[in-house]
PDB file of C-alpha atoms in Angstrom:
ATOM      1  CA  ARG A   1      70.761  23.119  90.917  1.00 39.00           C
ATOM      2  CA  ALA A   2      74.252  24.473  91.605  1.00 41.00           C
ATOM      3  CA  TYR A   3      74.059  23.072  95.143  1.00 38.00           C
ATOM      4  CA  TRP A   4      73.008  19.663  93.818  1.00 38.00           C
ATOM      5  CA  ARG A   5      75.837  19.538  91.282  1.00 45.00           C
ATOM      6  CA  ARG A   6      78.364  20.323  93.992  1.00 48.00           C
ATOM      7  CA  TYR A   7      77.070  18.290  96.917  1.00 50.00           C
ATOM      8  CA  ARG A   8      75.003  15.463  95.452  1.00 63.00           C
ATOM      9  CA  PRO A   9      75.922  12.001  96.763  1.00 82.00           C
ATOM     10  CA  ARG A  10      78.923  10.279  95.213  1.00 89.00           C
ATOM     11  CA  GLU A  11      80.309   6.773  95.050  1.00 94.00           C
ATOM     12  CA  TRP A  12      84.093   6.492  95.310  1.00 95.00           C
ATOM     13  CA  LEU A  13      86.368   3.800  93.898  1.00 95.00           C
ATOM     14  CA  PHE A  14      90.092   3.614  94.661  1.00 96.00           C
ATOM     15  CA  VAL A  15      92.135   1.223  92.509  1.00 94.00           C
ATOM     16  CA  GLY A  16      95.790   0.282  92.255  1.00 92.00           C
ATOM     17  CA  GLY A  17      98.415   2.334  90.491  1.00 89.00           C
ATOM     18  CA  ARG A  18     101.848   1.510  89.137  1.00 85.00           C
ATOM     19  CA  MET A  19     105.450   1.516  90.270  1.00 73.00           C
ATOM     20  CA  GLY A  20     108.525   2.659  88.403  1.00 69.00           C
ATOM     21  CA  LEU A  21     109.714   5.944  86.938  1.00 65.00           C
ATOM     22  CA  ASN A  22     106.253   7.540  86.644  1.00 75.00           C
ATOM     23  CA  TYR A  23     104.929   6.459  90.014  1.00 83.00           C
ATOM     24  CA  VAL A  24     101.132   6.679  90.342  1.00 90.00           C
ATOM     25  CA  PRO A  25     100.171   5.161  93.709  1.00 93.00           C
ATOM     26  CA  PHE A  26      96.428   4.845  93.002  1.00 95.00           C
ATOM     27  CA  LYS A  27      93.578   6.038  90.791  1.00 95.00           C
ATOM     28  CA  VAL A  28      90.347   7.698  91.891  1.00 96.00           C
ATOM     29  CA  GLY A  29      86.951   6.912  90.384  1.00 96.00           C
ATOM     30  CA  VAL A  30      83.855   9.028  91.134  1.00 96.00           C
ATOM     31  CA  SER A  31      80.240   8.340  90.176  1.00 96.00           C
ATOM     32  CA  THR A  32      77.308  10.701  90.743  1.00 93.00           C
ATOM     33  CA  ASN A  33      74.653   8.405  89.259  1.00 93.00           C
ATOM     34  CA  ASN A  34      74.865   5.252  91.363  1.00 91.00           C
ATOM     35  CA  GLY A  35      77.644   3.719  89.272  1.00 92.00           C
ATOM     36  CA  ALA A  36      76.084   4.093  85.815  1.00 94.00           C
ATOM     37  CA  ALA A  37      79.081   6.215  84.740  1.00 95.00           C
ATOM     38  CA  TRP A  38      82.459   6.933  86.301  1.00 95.00           C
ATOM     39  CA  ALA A  39      84.992   9.736  86.011  1.00 95.00           C
ATOM     40  CA  VAL A  40      88.517   8.489  86.737  1.00 94.00           C
ATOM     41  CA  HIS A  41      91.452  10.742  87.565  1.00 94.00           C
ATOM     42  CA  LEU A  42      94.986  10.516  88.931  1.00 93.00           C
ATOM     43  CA  PRO A  43      95.686  12.089  92.318  1.00 95.00           C
ATOM     44  CA  TYR A  44      97.838  15.186  92.725  1.00 95.00           C
ATOM     45  CA  LEU A  45     100.396  14.471  95.453  1.00 94.00           C
ATOM     46  CA  THR A  46     101.566  17.078  97.954  1.00 94.00           C
ATOM     47  CA  GLY A  47     104.011  17.118 100.857  1.00 92.00           C
ATOM     48  CA  SER A  48     106.864  14.606 100.879  1.00 90.00           C
ATOM     49  CA  PRO A  49     105.402  11.162 100.118  1.00 90.00           C
ATOM     50  CA  ASN A  50     107.606   8.233 101.109  1.00 90.00           C
ATOM     51  CA  PHE A  51     107.639   6.417  97.768  1.00 88.00           C
ATOM     52  CA  GLY A  52     110.180   3.922  99.067  1.00 87.00           C
ATOM     53  CA  GLY A  53     107.777   2.964 101.845  1.00 90.00           C
ATOM     54  CA  MET A  54     104.636   2.211  99.857  1.00 92.00           C
ATOM     55  CA  THR A  55     103.139  -0.248  97.391  1.00 93.00           C
ATOM     56  CA  ALA A  56     100.674   0.888  94.715  1.00 93.00           C
ATOM     57  CA  GLN A  57      97.793  -1.047  96.235  1.00 93.00           C
ATOM     58  CA  PRO A  58      94.904   0.551  98.166  1.00 95.00           C
ATOM     59  CA  ILE A  59      93.355  -1.361 101.067  1.00 93.00           C
ATOM     60  CA  ASN A  60      89.684  -1.719 101.993  1.00 91.00           C
ATOM     61  CA  SER A  61      89.600   1.251 104.395  1.00 95.00           C
ATOM     62  CA  ALA A  62      88.468   4.729 103.323  1.00 96.00           C
ATOM     63  CA  PHE A  63      86.602   7.269 105.453  1.00 96.00           C
ATOM     64  CA  ARG A  64      85.908  10.953 106.075  1.00 95.00           C
ATOM     65  CA  ALA A  65      86.717  13.078 109.103  1.00 96.00           C
ATOM     66  CA  PRO A  66      83.954  15.346 110.477  1.00 94.00           C
ATOM     67  CA  GLY A  67      85.543  18.366 108.769  1.00 93.00           C
ATOM     68  CA  GLY A  68      85.407  16.665 105.364  1.00 94.00           C
ATOM     69  CA  ALA A  69      88.981  15.376 105.031  1.00 97.00           C
ATOM     70  CA  MET A  70      89.180  12.039 103.212  1.00 97.00           C
ATOM     71  CA  TYR A  71      91.480   9.201 104.277  1.00 98.00           C
ATOM     72  CA  LEU A  72      92.525   6.175 102.218  1.00 98.00           C
ATOM     73  CA  ALA A  73      94.570   3.228 103.487  1.00 98.00           C
ATOM     74  CA  MET A  74      97.347   1.775 101.340  1.00 97.00           C
ATOM     75  CA  ASP A  75     100.017  -0.916 101.636  1.00 96.00           C
ATOM     76  CA  GLY A  76     103.402   0.278 102.810  1.00 94.00           C
ATOM     77  CA  GLY A  77     106.815  -0.946 101.781  1.00 89.00           C
ATOM     78  CA  GLY A  78     106.710  -4.424 103.318  1.00 87.00           C
ATOM     79  CA  SER A  79     105.150  -5.175 106.695  1.00 93.00           C
ATOM     80  CA  ASP A  80     103.233  -1.946 107.239  1.00 96.00           C
ATOM     81  CA  SER A  81     100.444   0.282 105.900  1.00 97.00           C
ATOM     82  CA  PHE A  82      99.612   3.989 105.940  1.00 97.00           C
ATOM     83  CA  LEU A  83      96.977   6.614 105.151  1.00 98.00           C
ATOM     84  CA  TRP A  84      96.636   9.146 102.364  1.00 98.00           C
ATOM     85  CA  ARG A  85      94.695  12.340 103.201  1.00 98.00           C
ATOM     86  CA  SER A  86      92.782  14.689 100.911  1.00 98.00           C
ATOM     87  CA  LEU A  87      91.536  18.105 102.068  1.00 97.00           C
ATOM     88  CA  ASP A  88      89.862  19.048  98.769  1.00 96.00           C
ATOM     89  CA  ASN A  89      87.417  16.209  98.166  1.00 94.00           C
ATOM     90  CA  GLY A  90      89.790  13.768  96.507  1.00 96.00           C
ATOM     91  CA  ILE A  91      91.821  16.000  94.168  1.00 95.00           C
ATOM     92  CA  THR A  92      95.134  16.356  96.042  1.00 97.00           C
ATOM     93  CA  TRP A  93      96.506  13.864  98.554  1.00 97.00           C
ATOM     94  CA  ASN A  94      99.346  13.762 101.069  1.00 97.00           C
ATOM     95  CA  ASP A  95     101.071  10.808 102.717  1.00 97.00           C
ATOM     96  CA  GLN A  96     100.359  11.015 106.465  1.00 97.00           C
ATOM     97  CA  LEU A  97     103.849   9.430 106.880  1.00 96.00           C
ATOM     98  CA  GLY A  98     102.985   7.274 109.887  1.00 97.00           C
ATOM     99  CA  ARG A  99     103.149   3.511 109.342  1.00 97.00           C
ATOM    100  CA  THR A 100     101.149   0.748 111.032  1.00 97.00           C
ATOM    101  CA  SER A 101     102.682  -2.593 112.005  1.00 96.00           C
ATOM    102  CA  GLY A 102     101.047  -4.814 109.374  1.00 95.00           C
ATOM    103  CA  ARG A 103     100.522  -4.985 105.624  1.00 94.00           C
ATOM    104  CA  HIS A 104      96.856  -4.875 104.473  1.00 94.00           C
ATOM    105  CA  SER A 105      96.001  -2.998 107.700  1.00 96.00           C
ATOM    106  CA  THR A 106      92.283  -2.373 108.084  1.00 97.00           C
ATOM    107  CA  ILE A 107      91.551   0.955 109.822  1.00 98.00           C
ATOM    108  CA  VAL A 108      88.555   2.768 111.342  1.00 98.00           C
ATOM    109  CA  PRO A 109      88.185   6.091 113.158  1.00 98.00           C
ATOM    110  CA  LEU A 110      87.205   5.752 116.820  1.00 98.00           C
ATOM    111  CA  ASP A 111      85.935   9.332 117.082  1.00 97.00           C
ATOM    112  CA  GLY A 112      86.069  12.642 115.241  1.00 96.00           C
ATOM    113  CA  SER A 113      89.305  13.809 116.872  1.00 97.00           C
ATOM    114  CA  GLY A 114      91.888  11.730 115.025  1.00 97.00           C
ATOM    115  CA  ASN A 115      91.884   8.546 117.114  1.00 98.00           C
ATOM    116  CA  LEU A 116      92.167   5.517 114.815  1.00 98.00           C
ATOM    117  CA  LEU A 117      92.218   1.741 115.320  1.00 98.00           C
ATOM    118  CA  SER A 118      94.197  -0.542 112.994  1.00 98.00           C
ATOM    119  CA  TYR A 119      94.631  -4.298 112.721  1.00 97.00           C
ATOM    120  CA  GLY A 120      97.556  -5.357 110.541  1.00 92.00           C
ATOM    121  CA  GLY A 121      96.763  -8.236 108.241  1.00 83.00           C
ATOM    122  CA  LYS A 122      99.965  -9.603 106.707  1.00 88.00           C
ATOM    123  CA  ASN A 123     103.760  -9.974 106.998  1.00 90.00           C
ATOM    124  CA  SER A 124     103.805  -9.401 110.768  1.00 94.00           C
ATOM    125  CA  GLN A 125     102.581 -11.136 113.898  1.00 95.00           C
ATOM    126  CA  ILE A 126     102.796 -11.256 117.683  1.00 96.00           C
ATOM    127  CA  ASN A 127     102.547 -14.807 119.039  1.00 96.00           C
ATOM    128  CA  GLY A 128     100.630 -15.789 115.921  1.00 95.00           C
ATOM    129  CA  TYR A 129      98.177 -12.866 116.120  1.00 97.00           C
ATOM    130  CA  MET A 130      97.854  -9.583 114.235  1.00 97.00           C
ATOM    131  CA  PRO A 131      99.410  -6.460 115.729  1.00 97.00           C
ATOM    132  CA  GLN A 132      96.981  -3.770 116.875  1.00 97.00           C
ATOM    133  CA  ASN A 133      97.851  -0.109 116.354  1.00 98.00           C
ATOM    134  CA  LEU A 134      96.339   3.118 117.643  1.00 98.00           C
ATOM    135  CA  SER A 135      96.869   6.635 116.302  1.00 98.00           C
ATOM    136  CA  ALA A 136      95.789   9.881 117.971  1.00 98.00           C
ATOM    137  CA  ASN A 137      96.599  12.161 115.007  1.00 98.00           C
ATOM    138  CA  TRP A 138      94.901  10.739 111.892  1.00 98.00           C
ATOM    139  CA  GLY A 139      97.751   8.373 111.124  1.00 98.00           C
ATOM    140  CA  ALA A 140     100.675  10.770 111.402  1.00 98.00           C
ATOM    141  CA  THR A 141     102.111   8.416 114.045  1.00 98.00           C
ATOM    142  CA  TRP A 142     101.095   5.012 115.423  1.00 98.00           C
ATOM    143  CA  ASN A 143     101.826   3.406 118.786  1.00 97.00           C
ATOM    144  CA  THR A 144     104.014   0.383 119.467  1.00 95.00           C
ATOM    145  CA  PRO A 145     101.554  -2.455 118.883  1.00 95.00           C
ATOM    146  CA  PRO A 146     100.251  -4.943 121.424  1.00 96.00           C
ATOM    147  CA  GLN A 147      98.925  -8.328 120.343  1.00 97.00           C
ATOM    148  CA  SER A 148      95.393  -8.147 118.932  1.00 98.00           C
ATOM    149  CA  PRO A 149      92.654 -10.753 119.520  1.00 97.00           C
ATOM    150  CA  PHE A 150      92.777 -11.813 115.837  1.00 97.00           C
ATOM    151  CA  PRO A 151      95.013 -14.404 114.110  1.00 96.00           C
ATOM    152  CA  GLN A 152      97.698 -13.300 111.666  1.00 94.00           C
ATOM    153  CA  LEU A 153      97.162 -13.680 107.913  1.00 91.00           C
ATOM    154  CA  ARG A 154      99.223 -14.353 104.804  1.00 86.00           C
ATOM    155  CA  ALA A 155      98.960 -13.987 100.994  1.00 81.00           C
ATOM    156  CA  ASN A 156      95.431 -13.694  99.550  1.00 82.00           C
ATOM    157  CA  GLN A 157      93.955 -13.110 103.003  1.00 87.00           C
ATOM    158  CA  ARG A 158      92.735  -9.732 104.257  1.00 90.00           C
ATOM    159  CA  PRO A 159      90.883  -8.609 107.382  1.00 93.00           C
ATOM    160  CA  SER A 160      87.987  -6.153 107.125  1.00 95.00           C
ATOM    161  CA  LEU A 161      87.010  -3.732 109.893  1.00 97.00           C
ATOM    162  CA  TRP A 162      84.223  -1.173 109.713  1.00 94.00           C
ATOM    163  CA  ARG A 163      81.603   0.623 111.791  1.00 96.00           C
ATOM    164  CA  LEU A 164      77.941  -0.319 111.591  1.00 96.00           C
ATOM    165  CA  THR A 165      75.146   2.263 111.587  1.00 95.00           C
ATOM    166  CA  ASN A 166      74.340   1.285 115.196  1.00 96.00           C
ATOM    167  CA  GLY A 167      77.836   2.401 116.259  1.00 96.00           C
ATOM    168  CA  LYS A 168      79.318  -1.046 116.840  1.00 98.00           C
ATOM    169  CA  LEU A 169      82.495  -2.243 115.133  1.00 98.00           C
ATOM    170  CA  VAL A 170      82.520  -5.428 113.072  1.00 98.00           C
ATOM    171  CA  MET A 171      85.641  -7.378 112.114  1.00 97.00           C
ATOM    172  CA  VAL A 172      85.916 -10.387 109.789  1.00 96.00           C
ATOM    173  CA  GLY A 173      88.955 -12.494 108.921  1.00 94.00           C
ATOM    174  CA  ASP A 174      90.445 -15.984 108.776  1.00 92.00           C
ATOM    175  CA  SER A 175      91.506 -17.929 111.840  1.00 92.00           C
ATOM    176  CA  GLN A 176      94.453 -19.710 110.204  1.00 88.00           C
ATOM    177  CA  LEU A 177      97.305 -18.849 107.867  1.00 86.00           C
ATOM    178  CA  LYS A 178      97.218 -19.799 104.217  1.00 82.00           C
ATOM    179  CA  GLY A 179      98.822 -23.227 103.903  1.00 81.00           C
ATOM    180  CA  THR A 180      97.661 -24.412 107.333  1.00 83.00           C
ATOM    181  CA  THR A 181      94.476 -25.687 108.956  1.00 82.00           C
ATOM    182  CA  THR A 182      95.331 -24.856 112.567  1.00 87.00           C
ATOM    183  CA  PRO A 183      94.628 -21.499 114.284  1.00 92.00           C
ATOM    184  CA  PRO A 184      97.269 -20.057 116.653  1.00 94.00           C
ATOM    185  CA  ALA A 185      97.530 -21.164 120.272  1.00 95.00           C
ATOM    186  CA  GLY A 186      94.781 -19.740 122.452  1.00 96.00           C
ATOM    187  CA  TRP A 187      92.225 -19.303 119.660  1.00 96.00           C
ATOM    188  CA  THR A 188      88.933 -20.885 120.770  1.00 94.00           C
ATOM    189  CA  ASN A 189      86.578 -19.863 117.972  1.00 93.00           C
ATOM    190  CA  GLY A 190      87.096 -22.714 115.554  1.00 86.00           C
ATOM    191  CA  PRO A 191      88.881 -23.020 112.184  1.00 84.00           C
ATOM    192  CA  GLY A 192      87.944 -21.214 108.998  1.00 86.00           C
ATOM    193  CA  ALA A 193      86.636 -17.643 109.110  1.00 92.00           C
ATOM    194  CA  TYR A 194      85.190 -15.556 111.937  1.00 95.00           C
ATOM    195  CA  VAL A 195      83.072 -12.477 112.549  1.00 96.00           C
ATOM    196  CA  ALA A 196      83.528 -10.272 115.629  1.00 98.00           C
ATOM    197  CA  ILE A 197      81.432  -7.447 117.112  1.00 98.00           C
ATOM    198  CA  SER A 198      82.584  -4.765 119.554  1.00 98.00           C
ATOM    199  CA  ALA A 199      80.299  -2.336 121.397  1.00 98.00           C
ATOM    200  CA  ASP A 200      83.175  -0.459 123.087  1.00 98.00           C
ATOM    201  CA  ASN A 201      85.399   0.738 120.223  1.00 97.00           C
ATOM    202  CA  GLY A 202      87.462  -2.436 120.116  1.00 97.00           C
ATOM    203  CA  SER A 203      88.277  -2.784 123.816  1.00 97.00           C
ATOM    204  CA  THR A 204      86.429  -6.130 123.915  1.00 97.00           C
ATOM    205  CA  TRP A 205      85.068  -8.397 121.192  1.00 98.00           C
ATOM    206  CA  ARG A 206      82.404 -11.047 120.851  1.00 98.00           C
ATOM    207  CA  ILE A 207      83.750 -13.533 118.286  1.00 97.00           C
ATOM    208  CA  LYS A 208      81.857 -16.267 116.426  1.00 95.00           C
ATOM    209  CA  SER A 209      82.824 -18.770 113.745  1.00 92.00           C
ATOM    210  CA  LEU A 210      81.664 -17.857 110.233  1.00 88.00           C
ATOM    211  CA  PRO A 211      80.819 -21.077 108.360  1.00 83.00           C
ATOM    212  CA  VAL A 212      80.363 -19.659 104.837  1.00 81.00           C
ATOM    213  CA  THR A 213      83.807 -19.783 103.191  1.00 83.00           C
ATOM    214  CA  LEU A 214      85.571 -20.952 100.046  1.00 82.00           C
ATOM    215  CA  PRO A 215      88.769 -23.034  99.709  1.00 80.00           C
ATOM    216  CA  HIS A 216      91.910 -20.942  99.404  1.00 76.00           C
ATOM    217  CA  GLU A 217      92.770 -20.612  95.714  1.00 74.00           C
ATOM    218  CA  SER A 218      96.304 -21.991  96.032  1.00 68.00           C
ATOM    219  CA  ASP A 219      96.333 -24.650  98.754  1.00 70.00           C
ATOM    220  CA  LYS A 220      92.627 -25.648  99.120  1.00 71.00           C
ATOM    221  CA  LEU A 221      93.253 -26.606 102.751  1.00 73.00           C
ATOM    222  CA  ALA A 222      90.953 -24.481 104.873  1.00 74.00           C
ATOM    223  CA  GLY A 223      88.029 -22.163 104.313  1.00 79.00           C
ATOM    224  CA  THR A 224      88.900 -18.517 103.706  1.00 85.00           C
ATOM    225  CA  LEU A 225      87.278 -15.157 103.101  1.00 85.00           C
ATOM    226  CA  GLY A 226      90.164 -14.314 100.760  1.00 80.00           C
ATOM    227  CA  TYR A 227      90.106 -10.684  99.676  1.00 76.00           C
TER     228      TYR A 227
END
C-alpha cells in the first residue's frame, strides 16, 4: 500500500500564474484518481529564474527525462520560450535559462540524453516559417535556428508537437497567419491546418492538409486549430 500511495499513476495539470509583485509563474495540479479530485499547489522556485524573461503562461509541452526529472515549457519574455525543470516530482522547479527562438514553442525530447527539438510558434519567423531550435542539454542552451518546414503563427494560434507510442513524431498547426488566407511562399500543402509525421526525429516530414478546422475567432478568414 505504501508503494501504491507513492508511485500510483498521476495526471498533471499546469495552469497560468500571475505577474506583479508576488510573481507566481504557474500552478501545479495533481490527480491520483483519473481527474475526480485535484490537489493544486504553487511551485517552489530554485536557482536564479529570469523573471524579466518569462510570461506566466505554460505551453502544451511537458515531459519526463529517463531519470525522472520533469520539464515544463513556458512562454518567455517576448519572442522566445523556455523550460522549467523539477527534480523532486513537481515540488521545486528551476528555470533552465536557455531560450528558444519563438513564443509558444512546442518541444519534445529526441532521446534520453538531453537532446530536444523545438518549433517556435509566434512572434518570430524566417522567410515566413517558424524557427527550429535544438538543445543538447535539456534546454540550458539552444542553437541558432534554421528555418523549419512549418509556417509561422500569430495570436490565438499554437503548434503542437509530440511523440506517438510507435516512436514517430506528429506535428499539427496552421498554414497561414491569423488575418490572412495565404500560406508563405513555398508551402505546397494547402490552406487551413496541417498534420505532419516524422519517422526520423524531425529530419524529414510527411505533411498533409487537415480539413477539420474552425474559423478564427477574431477575423473568420481561414480555418484554424486555434489553441
